PDB file of C-alpha atoms in Angstrom:
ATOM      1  CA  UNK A   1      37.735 -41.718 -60.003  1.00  0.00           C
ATOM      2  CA  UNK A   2      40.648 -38.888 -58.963  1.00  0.00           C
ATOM      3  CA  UNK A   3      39.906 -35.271 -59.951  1.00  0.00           C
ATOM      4  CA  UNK A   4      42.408 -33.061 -59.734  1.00  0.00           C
ATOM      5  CA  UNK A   5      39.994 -30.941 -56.932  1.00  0.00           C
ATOM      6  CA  UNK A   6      39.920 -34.499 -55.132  1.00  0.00           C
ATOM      7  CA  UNK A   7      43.595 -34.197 -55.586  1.00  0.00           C
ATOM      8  CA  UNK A   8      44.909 -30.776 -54.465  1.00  0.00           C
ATOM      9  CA  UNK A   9      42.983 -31.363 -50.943  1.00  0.00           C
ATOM     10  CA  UNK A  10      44.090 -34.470 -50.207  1.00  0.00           C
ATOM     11  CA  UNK A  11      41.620 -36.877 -51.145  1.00  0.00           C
ATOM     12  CA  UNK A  12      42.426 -38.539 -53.928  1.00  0.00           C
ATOM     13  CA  UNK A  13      42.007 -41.652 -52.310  1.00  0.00           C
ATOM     14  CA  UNK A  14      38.234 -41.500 -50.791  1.00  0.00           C
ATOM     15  CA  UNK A  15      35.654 -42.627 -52.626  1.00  0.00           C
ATOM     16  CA  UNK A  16      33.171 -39.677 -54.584  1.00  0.00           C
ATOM     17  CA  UNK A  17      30.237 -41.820 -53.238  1.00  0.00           C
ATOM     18  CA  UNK A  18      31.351 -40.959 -49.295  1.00  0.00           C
ATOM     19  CA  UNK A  19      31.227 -37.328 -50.300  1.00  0.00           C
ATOM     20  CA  UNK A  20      28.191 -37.689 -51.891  1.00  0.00           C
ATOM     21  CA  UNK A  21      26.317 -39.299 -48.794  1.00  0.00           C
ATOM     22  CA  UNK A  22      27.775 -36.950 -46.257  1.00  0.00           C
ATOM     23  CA  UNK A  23      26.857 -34.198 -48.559  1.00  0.00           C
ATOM     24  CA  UNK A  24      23.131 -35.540 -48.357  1.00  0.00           C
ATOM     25  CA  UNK A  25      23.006 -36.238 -44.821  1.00  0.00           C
ATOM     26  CA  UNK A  26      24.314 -32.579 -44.206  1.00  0.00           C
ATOM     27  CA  UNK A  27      21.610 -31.400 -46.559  1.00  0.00           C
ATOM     28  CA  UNK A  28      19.041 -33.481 -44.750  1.00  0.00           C
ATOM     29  CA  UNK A  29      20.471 -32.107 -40.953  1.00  0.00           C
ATOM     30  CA  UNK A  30      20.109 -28.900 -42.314  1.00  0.00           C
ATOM     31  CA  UNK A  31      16.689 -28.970 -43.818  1.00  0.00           C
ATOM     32  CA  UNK A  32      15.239 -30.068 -40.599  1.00  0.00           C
ATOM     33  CA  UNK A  33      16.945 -27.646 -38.888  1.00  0.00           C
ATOM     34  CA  UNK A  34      15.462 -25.305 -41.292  1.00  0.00           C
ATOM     35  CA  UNK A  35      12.366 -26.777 -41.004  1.00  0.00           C
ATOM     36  CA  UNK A  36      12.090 -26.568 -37.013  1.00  0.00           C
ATOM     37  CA  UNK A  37      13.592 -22.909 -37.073  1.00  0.00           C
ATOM     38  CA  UNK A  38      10.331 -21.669 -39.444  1.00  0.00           C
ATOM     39  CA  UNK A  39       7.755 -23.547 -36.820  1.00  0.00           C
ATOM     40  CA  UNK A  40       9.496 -21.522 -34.069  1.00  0.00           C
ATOM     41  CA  UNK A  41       9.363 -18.106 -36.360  1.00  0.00           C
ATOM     42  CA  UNK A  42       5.698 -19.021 -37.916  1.00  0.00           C
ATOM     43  CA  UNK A  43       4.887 -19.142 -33.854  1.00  0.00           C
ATOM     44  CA  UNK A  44       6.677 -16.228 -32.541  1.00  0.00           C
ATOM     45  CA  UNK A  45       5.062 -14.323 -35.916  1.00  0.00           C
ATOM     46  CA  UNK A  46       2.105 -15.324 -34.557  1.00  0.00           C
ATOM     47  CA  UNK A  47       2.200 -14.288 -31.213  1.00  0.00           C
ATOM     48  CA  UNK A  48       4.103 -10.897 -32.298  1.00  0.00           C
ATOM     49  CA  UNK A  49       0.919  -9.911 -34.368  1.00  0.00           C
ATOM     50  CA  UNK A  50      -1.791 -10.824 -31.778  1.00  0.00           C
ATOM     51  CA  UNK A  51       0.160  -8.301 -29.025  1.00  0.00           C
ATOM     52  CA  UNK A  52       0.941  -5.973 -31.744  1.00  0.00           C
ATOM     53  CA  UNK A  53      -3.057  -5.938 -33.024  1.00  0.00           C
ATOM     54  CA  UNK A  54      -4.038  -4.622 -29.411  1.00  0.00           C
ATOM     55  CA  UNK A  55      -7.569  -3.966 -28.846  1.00  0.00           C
ATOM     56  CA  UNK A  56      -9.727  -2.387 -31.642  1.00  0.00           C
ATOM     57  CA  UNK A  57      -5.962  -2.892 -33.681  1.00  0.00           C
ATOM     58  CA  UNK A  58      -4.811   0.157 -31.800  1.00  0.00           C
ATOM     59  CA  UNK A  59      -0.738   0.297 -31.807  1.00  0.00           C
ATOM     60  CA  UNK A  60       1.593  -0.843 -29.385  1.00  0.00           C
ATOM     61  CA  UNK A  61       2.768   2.187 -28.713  1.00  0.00           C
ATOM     62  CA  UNK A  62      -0.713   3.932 -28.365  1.00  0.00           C
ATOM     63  CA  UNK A  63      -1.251   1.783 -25.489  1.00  0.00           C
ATOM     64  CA  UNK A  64       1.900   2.117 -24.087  1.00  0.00           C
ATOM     65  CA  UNK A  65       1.366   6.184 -24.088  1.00  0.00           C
ATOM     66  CA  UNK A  66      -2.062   5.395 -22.865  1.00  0.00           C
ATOM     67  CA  UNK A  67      -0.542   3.398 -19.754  1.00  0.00           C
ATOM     68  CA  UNK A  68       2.302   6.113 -19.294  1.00  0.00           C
ATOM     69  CA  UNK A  69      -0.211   9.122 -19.060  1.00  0.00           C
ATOM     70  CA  UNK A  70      -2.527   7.385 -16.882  1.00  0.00           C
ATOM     71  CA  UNK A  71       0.614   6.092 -13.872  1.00  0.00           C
ATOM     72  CA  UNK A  72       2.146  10.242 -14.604  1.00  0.00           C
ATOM     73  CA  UNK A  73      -1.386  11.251 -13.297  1.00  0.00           C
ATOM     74  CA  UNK A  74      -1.851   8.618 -10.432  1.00  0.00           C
ATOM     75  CA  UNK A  75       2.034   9.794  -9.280  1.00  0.00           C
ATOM     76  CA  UNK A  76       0.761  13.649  -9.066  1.00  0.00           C
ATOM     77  CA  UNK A  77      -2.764  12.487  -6.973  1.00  0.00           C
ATOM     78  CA  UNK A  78      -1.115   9.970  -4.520  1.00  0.00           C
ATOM     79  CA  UNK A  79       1.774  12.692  -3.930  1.00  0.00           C
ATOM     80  CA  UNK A  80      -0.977  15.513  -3.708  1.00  0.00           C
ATOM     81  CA  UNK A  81      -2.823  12.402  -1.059  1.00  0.00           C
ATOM     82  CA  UNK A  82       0.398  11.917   0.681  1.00  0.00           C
ATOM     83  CA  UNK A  83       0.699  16.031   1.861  1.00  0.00           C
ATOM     84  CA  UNK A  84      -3.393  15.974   2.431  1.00  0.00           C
ATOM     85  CA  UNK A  85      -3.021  13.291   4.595  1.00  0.00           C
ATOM     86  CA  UNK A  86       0.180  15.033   6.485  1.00  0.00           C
ATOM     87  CA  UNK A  87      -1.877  17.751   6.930  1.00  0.00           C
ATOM     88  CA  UNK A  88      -4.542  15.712   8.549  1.00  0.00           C
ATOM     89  CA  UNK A  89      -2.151  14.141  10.924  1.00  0.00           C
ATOM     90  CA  UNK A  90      -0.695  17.475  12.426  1.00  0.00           C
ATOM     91  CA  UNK A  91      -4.153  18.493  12.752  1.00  0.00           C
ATOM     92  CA  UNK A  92      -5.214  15.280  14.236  1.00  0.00           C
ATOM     93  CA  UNK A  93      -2.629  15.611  17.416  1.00  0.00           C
ATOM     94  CA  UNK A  94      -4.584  18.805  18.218  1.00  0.00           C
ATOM     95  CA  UNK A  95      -8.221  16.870  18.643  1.00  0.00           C
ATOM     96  CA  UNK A  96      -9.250  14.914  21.542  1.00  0.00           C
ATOM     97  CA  UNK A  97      -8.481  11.651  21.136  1.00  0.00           C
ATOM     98  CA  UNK A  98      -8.351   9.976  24.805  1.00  0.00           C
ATOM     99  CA  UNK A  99     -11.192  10.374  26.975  1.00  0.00           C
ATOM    100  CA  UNK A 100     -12.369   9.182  30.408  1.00  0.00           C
ATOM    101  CA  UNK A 101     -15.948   9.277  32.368  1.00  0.00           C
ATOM    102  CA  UNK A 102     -16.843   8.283  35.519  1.00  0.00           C
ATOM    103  CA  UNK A 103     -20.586   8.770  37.178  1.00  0.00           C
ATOM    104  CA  UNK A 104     -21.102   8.927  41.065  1.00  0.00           C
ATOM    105  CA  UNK A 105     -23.566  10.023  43.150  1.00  0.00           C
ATOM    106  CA  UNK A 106     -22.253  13.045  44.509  1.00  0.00           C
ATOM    107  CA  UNK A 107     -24.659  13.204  47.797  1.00  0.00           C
ATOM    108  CA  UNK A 108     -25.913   9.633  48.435  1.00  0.00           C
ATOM    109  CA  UNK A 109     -29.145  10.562  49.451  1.00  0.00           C
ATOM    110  CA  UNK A 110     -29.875  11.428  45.722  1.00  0.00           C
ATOM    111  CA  UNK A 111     -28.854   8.057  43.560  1.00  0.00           C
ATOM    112  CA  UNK A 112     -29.229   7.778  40.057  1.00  0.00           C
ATOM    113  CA  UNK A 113     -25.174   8.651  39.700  1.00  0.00           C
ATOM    114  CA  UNK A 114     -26.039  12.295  37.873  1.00  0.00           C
ATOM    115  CA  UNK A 115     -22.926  13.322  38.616  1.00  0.00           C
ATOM    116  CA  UNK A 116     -19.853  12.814  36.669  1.00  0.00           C
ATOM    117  CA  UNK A 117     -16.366  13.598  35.791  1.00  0.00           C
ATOM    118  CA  UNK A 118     -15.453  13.669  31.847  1.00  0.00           C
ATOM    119  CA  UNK A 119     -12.048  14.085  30.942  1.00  0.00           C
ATOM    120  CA  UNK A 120     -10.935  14.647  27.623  1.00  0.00           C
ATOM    121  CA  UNK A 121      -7.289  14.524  25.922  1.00  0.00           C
ATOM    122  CA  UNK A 122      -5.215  15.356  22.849  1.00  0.00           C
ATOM    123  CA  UNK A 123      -2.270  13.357  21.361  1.00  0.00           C
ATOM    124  CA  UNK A 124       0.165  15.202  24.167  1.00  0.00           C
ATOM    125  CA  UNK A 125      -2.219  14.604  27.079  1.00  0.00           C
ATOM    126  CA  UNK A 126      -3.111  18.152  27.106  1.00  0.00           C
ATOM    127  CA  UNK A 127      -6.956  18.827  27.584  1.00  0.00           C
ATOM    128  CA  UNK A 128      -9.698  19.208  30.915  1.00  0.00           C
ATOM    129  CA  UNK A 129     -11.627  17.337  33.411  1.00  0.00           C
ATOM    130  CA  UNK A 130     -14.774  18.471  33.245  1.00  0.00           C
ATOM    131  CA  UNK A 131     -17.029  17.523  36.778  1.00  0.00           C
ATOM    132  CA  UNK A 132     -19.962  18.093  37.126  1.00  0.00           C
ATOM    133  CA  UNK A 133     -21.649  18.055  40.458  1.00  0.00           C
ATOM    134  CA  UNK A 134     -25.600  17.191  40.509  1.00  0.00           C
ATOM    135  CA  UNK A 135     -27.906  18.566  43.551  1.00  0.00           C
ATOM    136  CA  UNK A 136     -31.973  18.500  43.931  1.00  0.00           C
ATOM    137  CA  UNK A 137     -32.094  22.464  43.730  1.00  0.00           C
ATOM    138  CA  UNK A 138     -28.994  22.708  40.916  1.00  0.00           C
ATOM    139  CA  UNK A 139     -26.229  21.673  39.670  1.00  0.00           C
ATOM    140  CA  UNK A 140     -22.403  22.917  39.271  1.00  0.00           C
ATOM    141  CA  UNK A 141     -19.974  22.486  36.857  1.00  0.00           C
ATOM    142  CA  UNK A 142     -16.148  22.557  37.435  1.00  0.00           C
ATOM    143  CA  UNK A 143     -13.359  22.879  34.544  1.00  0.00           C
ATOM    144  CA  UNK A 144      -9.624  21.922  35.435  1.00  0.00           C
ATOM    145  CA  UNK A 145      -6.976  22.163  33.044  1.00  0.00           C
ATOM    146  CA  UNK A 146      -4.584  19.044  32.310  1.00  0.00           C
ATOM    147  CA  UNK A 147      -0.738  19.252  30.695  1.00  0.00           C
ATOM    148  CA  UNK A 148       0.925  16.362  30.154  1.00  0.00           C
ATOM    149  CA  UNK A 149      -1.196  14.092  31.772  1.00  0.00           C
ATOM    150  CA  UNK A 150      -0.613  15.997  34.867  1.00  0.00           C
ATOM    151  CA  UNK A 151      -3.572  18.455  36.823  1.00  0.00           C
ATOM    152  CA  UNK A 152      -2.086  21.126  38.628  1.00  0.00           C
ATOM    153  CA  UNK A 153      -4.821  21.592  40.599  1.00  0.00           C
ATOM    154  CA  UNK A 154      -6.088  19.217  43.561  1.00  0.00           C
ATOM    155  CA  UNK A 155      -8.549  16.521  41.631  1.00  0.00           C
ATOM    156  CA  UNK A 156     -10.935  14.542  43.985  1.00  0.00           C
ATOM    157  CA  UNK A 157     -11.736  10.294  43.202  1.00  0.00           C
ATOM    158  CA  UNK A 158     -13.887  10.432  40.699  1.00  0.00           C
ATOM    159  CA  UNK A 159     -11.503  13.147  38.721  1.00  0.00           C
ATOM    160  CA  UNK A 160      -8.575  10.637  38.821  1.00  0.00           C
ATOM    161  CA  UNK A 161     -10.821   7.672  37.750  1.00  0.00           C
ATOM    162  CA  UNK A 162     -11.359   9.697  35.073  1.00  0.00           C
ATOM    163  CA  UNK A 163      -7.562  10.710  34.277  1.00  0.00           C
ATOM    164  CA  UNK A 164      -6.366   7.248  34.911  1.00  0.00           C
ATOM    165  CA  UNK A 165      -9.456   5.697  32.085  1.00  0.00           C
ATOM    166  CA  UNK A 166      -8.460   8.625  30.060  1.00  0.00           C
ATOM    167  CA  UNK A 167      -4.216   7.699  30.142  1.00  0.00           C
ATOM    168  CA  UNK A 168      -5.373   4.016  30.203  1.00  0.00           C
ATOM    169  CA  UNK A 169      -7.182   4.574  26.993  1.00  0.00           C
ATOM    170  CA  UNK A 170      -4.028   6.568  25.553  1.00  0.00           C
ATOM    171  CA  UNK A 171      -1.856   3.096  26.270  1.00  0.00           C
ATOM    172  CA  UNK A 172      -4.473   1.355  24.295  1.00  0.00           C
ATOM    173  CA  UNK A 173      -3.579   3.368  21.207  1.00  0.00           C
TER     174      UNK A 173
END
């Protein structure tokens, strides 16, 4: 069977029933193509309306704005944190932080080591010995200044045990 169609492409020569079984088996290849592609859509359709429904079927974008106005408020508190807590740390290098104790007997006919020398230090080593001596009839107290780790005036043992704990305890840190 020629048709003139069959003709002016160039196949007057193939048999109608070749054309007629590739047509059917591109029908067929296209139909389950078809098929698979509206699985994968009825799927995705699926999923698409389960995140869209959100919780109590509020909108997408309610949540969304929800989510946004929450992380715009935890940016201002951890930046108004972050300058509280600078704050805090320039005040912190003022306190005394290091500190240093040592109890003798000042006259060893007394015992009970009620004497002692307390030393206490800020972040720069700055701060005082405190020593304070203990008799039967009274007892004395004695304040010395210390600058850099460093007392200007003459310190006796038990003041520089102190020091020393109180520098030891800054290496510590």
């Amino acid at each position: 069977m020629n048709t003139n169609l069959l003709d002016s492409i160039g196949l007057a020569g193939l048999d109608l029933s070749y054309i007629i079984i590739a047509l059917i088996v591109l029908w067929i290849v296209t139909l389950v193509i078809a098929i698979i592609a509206l699985t994968r859509y009825s799927k995705l359709e699926k999923k698409y309306m389960q995140f869209m429904g959100g919780r109590e079927a509020g909108t997408l974008e309610e949540e969304i704005l929800n989510v946004l106005e929450t992380e715009l408020g935890n940016k201002s508190q951890i930046e108004k944190n972050r300058q509280a807590i600078e704050v805090l740390n320039e005040k912190m290098g003022d306190t005394f932080q290091k500190c240093g104790i040592v109890r003798y007997d000042a006259f060893k006919e007394m015992g009970g080591k009620l004497s002692f020398a307390l030393v206490l230090l800020d972040e720069r080593n700055d701060g005082f010995i405190i020593n304070t001596v203990h008799r039967p009839e009274a007892s004395y107290s004695y304040i010395k200044s210390v600058v850099g780790g460093q007392c200007k005036i003459e310190m006796c043992e038990e003041e520089q045990k102190a020091l020393q704990k109180a520098l030891g305890a800054a290496e510590k840190q």
